[in-house]
């Protein structure tokens, strides 16, 4: 992976968007010539290192905001040893549980399906950029699905610890875990915290931080150098079942009750958030209504996805049925029809 990364990102990566001024030991951002704005920089051994990619989000004349990636593709890892035999967790630390032979095949098939989906767009400049859980089964899933992509198609990869699996505790006791999961079913899947582990609510907190990182990366077009950015970029998040459900919950602002009605995607399965007509990411662009209902989405959630399909980034759905009306029981029918969140 390190050899792949070094070839994708050579050490001269940043030179094409900086200017070295004559008779100076300072590298200045080429955007400094706009309006004479002075940018903060870090001095290292007499050199000044600035960060030109951050200027892309500023409103300089002639600066075009990077295009939003075409898709955000969520991939659950392939079948793991723990999916087949839960006693594995009593002997092997969760981060070290790898894929089975079937899991490897599922990851490879996922890569083939992903490439086929992307190629149907008809563009010739498409690329993929990966975010991956550091757990062994996540890395192995990435490596096997990536077999479908040449080096020139891979824009980069980032290992992201916030995408790890929910922590169920260290070296789990098999019989005790049965008891804990039964207690969780009574207590509630979202708030129940495993001893020495996490609740889904804890996962929600760290996924909130990752979401902000992802949004920042999208806003500044971090996936490709300035001048080479394409709207045919595809972001791929390789992670775990619950983590990906929490990611969707956080992104679309689903309630706890709605989250608890969702089902895991299959091992090696994909859920695709695709850019809609207005630029927002929507599930119903790629997936059918039946597929989303099978995933556990309610009619209200599906109606919101239809709005997501045509809305622009930053817009609010003032007629959203996901939350607003469900919290209030004192309105009559006529008031409910006119309710605005």
Short mmCIF file of C-alpha atoms in Angstrom, two decimals:
data_model
loop_
_atom_site.label_atom_id
_atom_site.label_comp_id
_atom_site.label_asym_id
_atom_site.label_seq_id
_atom_site.Cartn_x
_atom_site.Cartn_y
_atom_site.Cartn_z
CA UNK A 1 0.00 0.00 0.00
CA UNK A 2 2.88 2.37 0.79
CA UNK A 3 4.41 1.88 -2.70
CA UNK A 4 1.04 2.57 -4.29
CA UNK A 5 0.60 5.71 -2.23
CA UNK A 6 4.07 7.08 -3.04
CA UNK A 7 3.46 6.66 -6.76
CA UNK A 8 0.06 8.26 -6.58
CA UNK A 9 1.40 11.20 -4.57
CA UNK A 10 5.01 12.02 -5.60
CA UNK A 11 6.95 14.49 -3.47
CA UNK A 12 6.54 17.21 -6.10
CA UNK A 13 2.77 17.04 -5.80
CA UNK A 14 2.25 20.63 -4.62
CA UNK A 15 4.60 22.44 -7.02
CA UNK A 16 2.04 22.98 -9.76
CA UNK A 17 -0.07 25.24 -7.56
CA UNK A 18 2.64 27.37 -6.00
CA UNK A 19 5.07 29.97 -7.43
CA UNK A 20 8.68 30.34 -6.41
CA UNK A 21 9.41 34.06 -6.60
CA UNK A 22 12.85 35.12 -7.95
CA UNK A 23 15.53 36.11 -5.44
CA UNK A 24 13.49 34.74 -2.58
CA UNK A 25 13.59 31.67 -0.39
CA UNK A 26 9.84 31.88 0.04
CA UNK A 27 7.25 29.74 -1.69
CA UNK A 28 4.09 31.81 -1.98
CA UNK A 29 0.64 30.70 -2.94
CA UNK A 30 -0.16 31.75 -6.49
CA UNK A 31 -3.48 33.10 -5.23
CA UNK A 32 -1.70 35.76 -3.15
CA UNK A 33 -1.77 38.07 -6.14
CA UNK A 34 -5.53 38.38 -5.72
CA UNK A 35 -6.46 41.43 -3.61
CA UNK A 36 -3.12 41.41 -1.78
CA UNK A 37 -4.38 39.18 1.03
CA UNK A 38 -1.67 37.96 3.41
CA UNK A 39 -2.06 34.31 4.43
CA UNK A 40 -0.76 32.65 7.55
CA UNK A 41 2.11 30.28 6.95
CA UNK A 42 4.48 28.06 8.85
CA UNK A 43 8.22 28.75 8.77
CA UNK A 44 10.38 25.64 8.57
CA UNK A 45 14.20 25.97 8.46
CA UNK A 46 14.03 29.32 6.72
CA UNK A 47 11.37 28.21 4.26
CA UNK A 48 7.75 29.27 4.40
CA UNK A 49 5.28 26.47 3.83
CA UNK A 50 1.77 27.61 2.95
CA UNK A 51 -1.37 25.66 2.19
CA UNK A 52 -2.76 26.77 -1.20
CA UNK A 53 -5.56 24.23 -1.26
CA UNK A 54 -7.27 26.15 1.56
CA UNK A 55 -7.53 29.20 -0.68
CA UNK A 56 -9.87 27.31 -2.97
CA UNK A 57 -12.72 27.92 -0.55
CA UNK A 58 -12.08 31.67 -0.46
CA UNK A 59 -13.90 34.04 -2.78
CA UNK A 60 -11.08 35.31 -4.96
CA UNK A 61 -11.93 36.57 -8.47
CA UNK A 62 -11.43 33.82 -11.01
CA UNK A 63 -11.30 31.02 -8.43
CA UNK A 64 -13.82 28.28 -9.20
CA UNK A 65 -15.00 26.11 -6.33
CA UNK A 66 -13.99 22.46 -6.88
CA UNK A 67 -16.74 20.21 -8.26
CA UNK A 68 -18.47 17.93 -5.78
CA UNK A 69 -17.66 14.24 -6.25
CA UNK A 70 -20.18 12.23 -8.25
CA UNK A 71 -20.84 9.69 -5.50
CA UNK A 72 -20.12 8.66 -1.94
CA UNK A 73 -20.13 4.84 -1.97
CA UNK A 74 -20.49 3.05 1.38
CA UNK A 75 -19.05 -0.48 1.46
CA UNK A 76 -19.41 -2.98 4.27
CA UNK A 77 -16.44 -5.32 4.66
CA UNK A 78 -16.69 -8.84 3.26
CA UNK A 79 -17.54 -11.84 5.40
CA UNK A 80 -15.14 -12.00 8.33
CA UNK A 81 -14.01 -14.86 10.54
CA UNK A 82 -16.16 -13.33 13.29
CA UNK A 83 -19.26 -13.36 11.07
CA UNK A 84 -18.88 -17.14 10.78
CA UNK A 85 -17.75 -17.97 14.31
CA UNK A 86 -18.29 -15.46 17.13
CA UNK A 87 -15.94 -17.39 19.40
CA UNK A 88 -13.09 -15.94 17.35
CA UNK A 89 -13.50 -12.72 19.34
CA UNK A 90 -12.52 -14.56 22.54
CA UNK A 91 -9.10 -15.34 21.05
CA UNK A 92 -8.40 -12.55 18.57
CA UNK A 93 -8.63 -8.82 19.17
CA UNK A 94 -11.46 -7.32 17.09
CA UNK A 95 -9.10 -5.11 15.01
CA UNK A 96 -7.17 -8.24 13.95
CA UNK A 97 -10.13 -10.32 12.72
CA UNK A 98 -9.69 -10.88 8.99
CA UNK A 99 -11.79 -12.00 6.03
CA UNK A 100 -12.75 -15.54 5.13
CA UNK A 101 -12.21 -16.87 1.60
CA UNK A 102 -15.84 -16.02 0.89
CA UNK A 103 -15.21 -12.51 2.25
CA UNK A 104 -12.33 -12.04 -0.19
CA UNK A 105 -14.59 -13.12 -3.05
CA UNK A 106 -17.32 -10.72 -1.88
CA UNK A 107 -14.85 -7.84 -1.82
CA UNK A 108 -13.60 -8.66 -5.31
CA UNK A 109 -17.18 -8.86 -6.61
CA UNK A 110 -17.96 -5.53 -4.95
CA UNK A 111 -15.05 -3.95 -6.82
CA UNK A 112 -16.27 -5.32 -10.15
CA UNK A 113 -19.80 -4.02 -9.55
CA UNK A 114 -18.46 -0.65 -8.46
CA UNK A 115 -16.37 -0.24 -11.61
CA UNK A 116 -19.27 -1.30 -13.82
CA UNK A 117 -21.51 1.29 -12.13
CA UNK A 118 -18.94 4.06 -12.57
CA UNK A 119 -18.20 3.24 -16.20
CA UNK A 120 -21.89 3.51 -17.07
CA UNK A 121 -21.52 7.29 -16.57
CA UNK A 122 -19.56 7.42 -19.83
CA UNK A 123 -16.85 9.79 -18.54
CA UNK A 124 -13.19 9.07 -19.30
CA UNK A 125 -11.63 11.04 -16.41
CA UNK A 126 -13.20 9.23 -13.46
CA UNK A 127 -11.26 8.22 -10.37
CA UNK A 128 -11.87 6.69 -6.95
CA UNK A 129 -10.64 7.89 -3.56
CA UNK A 130 -10.84 5.61 -0.53
CA UNK A 131 -11.44 6.13 3.18
CA UNK A 132 -10.97 2.88 5.09
CA UNK A 133 -11.37 1.51 8.60
CA UNK A 134 -8.01 0.44 10.09
CA UNK A 135 -9.44 -2.93 11.15
CA UNK A 136 -7.88 -5.89 9.31
CA UNK A 137 -11.14 -6.91 7.61
CA UNK A 138 -11.58 -3.36 6.36
CA UNK A 139 -8.07 -3.15 4.90
CA UNK A 140 -8.42 -6.61 3.32
CA UNK A 141 -11.75 -5.60 1.79
CA UNK A 142 -10.16 -2.47 0.34
CA UNK A 143 -7.22 -4.33 -1.15
CA UNK A 144 -9.43 -6.92 -2.81
CA UNK A 145 -12.09 -4.58 -4.20
CA UNK A 146 -9.29 -2.29 -5.47
CA UNK A 147 -8.11 -5.09 -7.78
CA UNK A 148 -10.73 -3.78 -10.22
CA UNK A 149 -8.94 -0.41 -10.54
CA UNK A 150 -5.66 0.48 -12.23
CA UNK A 151 -3.18 2.74 -10.49
CA UNK A 152 -4.22 5.65 -12.72
CA UNK A 153 -7.82 5.37 -11.49
CA UNK A 154 -6.98 5.54 -7.77
CA UNK A 155 -6.69 9.13 -6.60
CA UNK A 156 -5.63 8.19 -3.08
CA UNK A 157 -6.49 6.42 0.16
CA UNK A 158 -6.76 7.49 3.78
CA UNK A 159 -6.91 5.17 6.78
CA UNK A 160 -9.52 6.68 9.10
CA UNK A 161 -9.72 5.35 12.70
CA UNK A 162 -13.11 7.03 13.23
CA UNK A 163 -14.55 4.52 10.73
CA UNK A 164 -13.70 1.55 12.98
CA UNK A 165 -16.28 -0.95 14.20
CA UNK A 166 -18.34 -0.31 17.31
CA UNK A 167 -16.24 -1.38 20.28
CA UNK A 168 -17.91 -4.35 21.98
CA UNK A 169 -15.21 -4.77 24.66
CA UNK A 170 -11.80 -6.42 24.71
CA UNK A 171 -11.56 -10.17 24.09
CA UNK A 172 -15.26 -10.80 24.39
CA UNK A 173 -16.69 -13.63 26.49
CA UNK A 174 -19.02 -15.56 24.17
CA UNK A 175 -21.67 -16.41 26.76
CA UNK A 176 -21.52 -12.98 28.35
CA UNK A 177 -21.98 -11.36 24.91
CA UNK A 178 -25.23 -13.30 24.44
CA UNK A 179 -26.45 -11.83 27.71
CA UNK A 180 -25.29 -8.33 26.80
CA UNK A 181 -27.00 -8.43 23.39
CA UNK A 182 -30.23 -9.59 25.02
CA UNK A 183 -30.00 -6.67 27.45
CA UNK A 184 -29.30 -4.32 24.53
CA UNK A 185 -32.47 -5.51 22.79
CA UNK A 186 -34.49 -4.46 25.85
CA UNK A 187 -32.56 -1.27 26.59
CA UNK A 188 -32.34 0.01 23.01
CA UNK A 189 -29.77 -0.60 20.28
CA UNK A 190 -28.69 3.02 20.01
CA UNK A 191 -28.01 3.92 23.64
CA UNK A 192 -26.87 0.63 25.17
CA UNK A 193 -23.14 0.71 25.94
CA UNK A 194 -21.26 -2.57 26.13
CA UNK A 195 -19.04 -2.95 29.22
CA UNK A 196 -15.56 -1.64 28.36
CA UNK A 197 -16.96 -0.74 24.94
CA UNK A 198 -19.19 1.68 23.07
CA UNK A 199 -22.84 2.38 22.34
CA UNK A 200 -24.10 3.36 18.90
CA UNK A 201 -24.46 6.84 20.39
CA UNK A 202 -20.69 6.86 21.02
CA UNK A 203 -20.12 5.87 17.40
CA UNK A 204 -22.42 8.72 16.37
CA UNK A 205 -20.15 11.20 18.16
CA UNK A 206 -16.99 10.11 16.37
CA UNK A 207 -18.78 9.81 13.02
CA UNK A 208 -19.91 13.43 13.45
CA UNK A 209 -16.24 14.42 13.52
CA UNK A 210 -15.48 12.33 10.44
CA UNK A 211 -18.43 13.85 8.59
CA UNK A 212 -17.01 17.34 9.14
CA UNK A 213 -13.64 16.18 7.82
CA UNK A 214 -15.33 14.69 4.77
CA UNK A 215 -17.32 17.85 4.09
CA UNK A 216 -14.14 19.92 4.35
CA UNK A 217 -12.34 17.59 1.94
CA UNK A 218 -15.22 17.95 -0.52
CA UNK A 219 -15.32 21.74 -0.17
CA UNK A 220 -11.62 22.22 -0.93
CA UNK A 221 -11.37 19.43 -3.51
CA UNK A 222 -8.60 17.63 -1.65
CA UNK A 223 -8.85 14.51 -3.80
CA UNK A 224 -7.04 15.91 -6.85
CA UNK A 225 -4.60 18.79 -7.55
CA UNK A 226 -6.09 22.13 -8.65
CA UNK A 227 -6.54 22.14 -12.39
CA UNK A 228 -7.07 18.38 -12.47
CA UNK A 229 -10.30 18.23 -10.50
CA UNK A 230 -13.21 16.41 -12.07
CA UNK A 231 -16.86 15.99 -11.17
CA UNK A 232 -16.39 12.29 -11.97
CA UNK A 233 -14.61 11.61 -8.68
CA UNK A 234 -16.09 8.77 -6.60
CA UNK A 235 -15.49 8.60 -2.85
CA UNK A 236 -15.53 5.11 -1.32
CA UNK A 237 -15.90 4.53 2.43
CA UNK A 238 -14.97 0.99 3.48
CA UNK A 239 -16.22 0.32 6.99
CA UNK A 240 -18.59 -1.76 9.14
CA UNK A 241 -22.33 -2.35 9.23
CA UNK A 242 -23.33 -0.33 12.28
CA UNK A 243 -20.79 2.41 11.58
CA UNK A 244 -22.19 2.93 8.08
CA UNK A 245 -25.78 3.02 9.36
CA UNK A 246 -24.75 5.65 11.90
CA UNK A 247 -23.01 7.60 9.12
CA UNK A 248 -26.25 7.70 7.12
CA UNK A 249 -28.22 8.61 10.24
CA UNK A 250 -25.90 11.55 10.90
CA UNK A 251 -25.80 12.70 7.26
CA UNK A 252 -29.55 12.68 6.72
CA UNK A 253 -30.49 13.64 10.31
CA UNK A 254 -32.54 10.52 10.96
CA UNK A 255 -33.98 10.00 14.43
CA UNK A 256 -32.97 7.31 16.92
CA UNK A 257 -36.21 5.46 16.24
CA UNK A 258 -35.56 5.53 12.51
CA UNK A 259 -32.00 4.29 13.02
CA UNK A 260 -33.23 1.37 15.10
CA UNK A 261 -35.47 0.31 12.22
CA UNK A 262 -32.54 -0.03 9.79
CA UNK A 263 -30.90 -3.32 8.79
CA UNK A 264 -27.27 -4.11 8.07
CA UNK A 265 -26.27 -4.22 4.45
CA UNK A 266 -24.86 -7.57 3.34
CA UNK A 267 -21.16 -8.34 3.63
CA UNK A 268 -19.42 -6.81 0.62
CA UNK A 269 -22.56 -4.80 -0.11
CA UNK A 270 -22.79 -1.17 -1.24
CA UNK A 271 -25.08 1.75 -0.49
CA UNK A 272 -24.65 4.61 -2.95
CA UNK A 273 -25.17 8.29 -2.17
CA UNK A 274 -25.26 9.91 -5.61
CA UNK A 275 -25.36 13.56 -6.58
CA UNK A 276 -28.91 14.62 -7.43
CA UNK A 277 -30.13 17.30 -9.83
CA UNK A 278 -29.40 20.10 -7.35
CA UNK A 279 -26.04 18.77 -6.17
CA UNK A 280 -27.00 17.08 -2.89
CA UNK A 281 -26.25 13.42 -2.23
CA UNK A 282 -29.32 11.23 -2.40
CA UNK A 283 -29.96 7.51 -1.95
CA UNK A 284 -32.90 7.32 -4.33
CA UNK A 285 -30.86 8.36 -7.39
CA UNK A 286 -29.16 4.97 -7.50
CA UNK A 287 -31.41 2.74 -5.36
CA UNK A 288 -35.00 1.73 -6.01
CA UNK A 289 -37.76 2.39 -3.50
CA UNK A 290 -37.97 -1.35 -2.83
CA UNK A 291 -34.24 -1.57 -2.04
CA UNK A 292 -34.46 1.31 0.43
CA UNK A 293 -37.55 -0.16 2.09
CA UNK A 294 -35.68 -3.45 2.49
CA UNK A 295 -32.88 -1.49 4.18
CA UNK A 296 -35.50 -0.31 6.70
CA UNK A 297 -36.36 3.18 5.51
CA UNK A 298 -39.88 4.45 6.27
CA UNK A 299 -42.23 6.29 3.91
CA UNK A 300 -41.28 9.59 5.56
CA UNK A 301 -37.59 8.90 4.99
CA UNK A 302 -38.27 8.01 1.35
CA UNK A 303 -40.24 11.23 0.81
CA UNK A 304 -37.28 13.18 2.18
CA UNK A 305 -34.96 11.36 -0.25
CA UNK A 306 -37.11 12.55 -3.15
CA UNK A 307 -36.57 16.10 -1.88
CA UNK A 308 -32.83 15.42 -1.53
CA UNK A 309 -32.79 14.42 -5.20
CA UNK A 310 -33.67 17.94 -6.41
CA UNK A 311 -32.42 20.18 -3.57
CA UNK A 312 -29.22 22.22 -3.53
CA UNK A 313 -26.49 22.02 -0.87
CA UNK A 314 -27.35 24.26 2.07
CA UNK A 315 -31.10 24.26 1.46
CA UNK A 316 -33.50 23.23 4.22
CA UNK A 317 -36.53 21.02 3.79
CA UNK A 318 -39.19 23.10 5.50
CA UNK A 319 -41.84 20.44 4.86
CA UNK A 320 -39.72 17.59 6.24
CA UNK A 321 -41.81 14.77 7.70
CA UNK A 322 -38.85 12.91 9.23
CA UNK A 323 -38.99 14.77 12.53
CA UNK A 324 -41.15 17.88 12.92
CA UNK A 325 -44.79 16.73 13.05
CA UNK A 326 -43.99 13.49 14.87
CA UNK A 327 -42.92 15.40 18.00
CA UNK A 328 -46.22 17.20 18.48
CA UNK A 329 -49.54 15.54 19.23
CA UNK A 330 -51.75 18.55 19.95
CA UNK A 331 -52.31 19.68 16.35
CA UNK A 332 -55.53 18.80 14.56
CA UNK A 333 -55.49 17.34 11.04
CA UNK A 334 -55.69 20.72 9.28
CA UNK A 335 -52.78 22.09 11.30
CA UNK A 336 -50.71 18.99 10.55
CA UNK A 337 -51.12 19.55 6.83
CA UNK A 338 -49.79 23.10 7.12
CA UNK A 339 -47.00 22.33 9.58
CA UNK A 340 -43.57 23.66 8.70
CA UNK A 341 -40.43 22.59 10.50
#
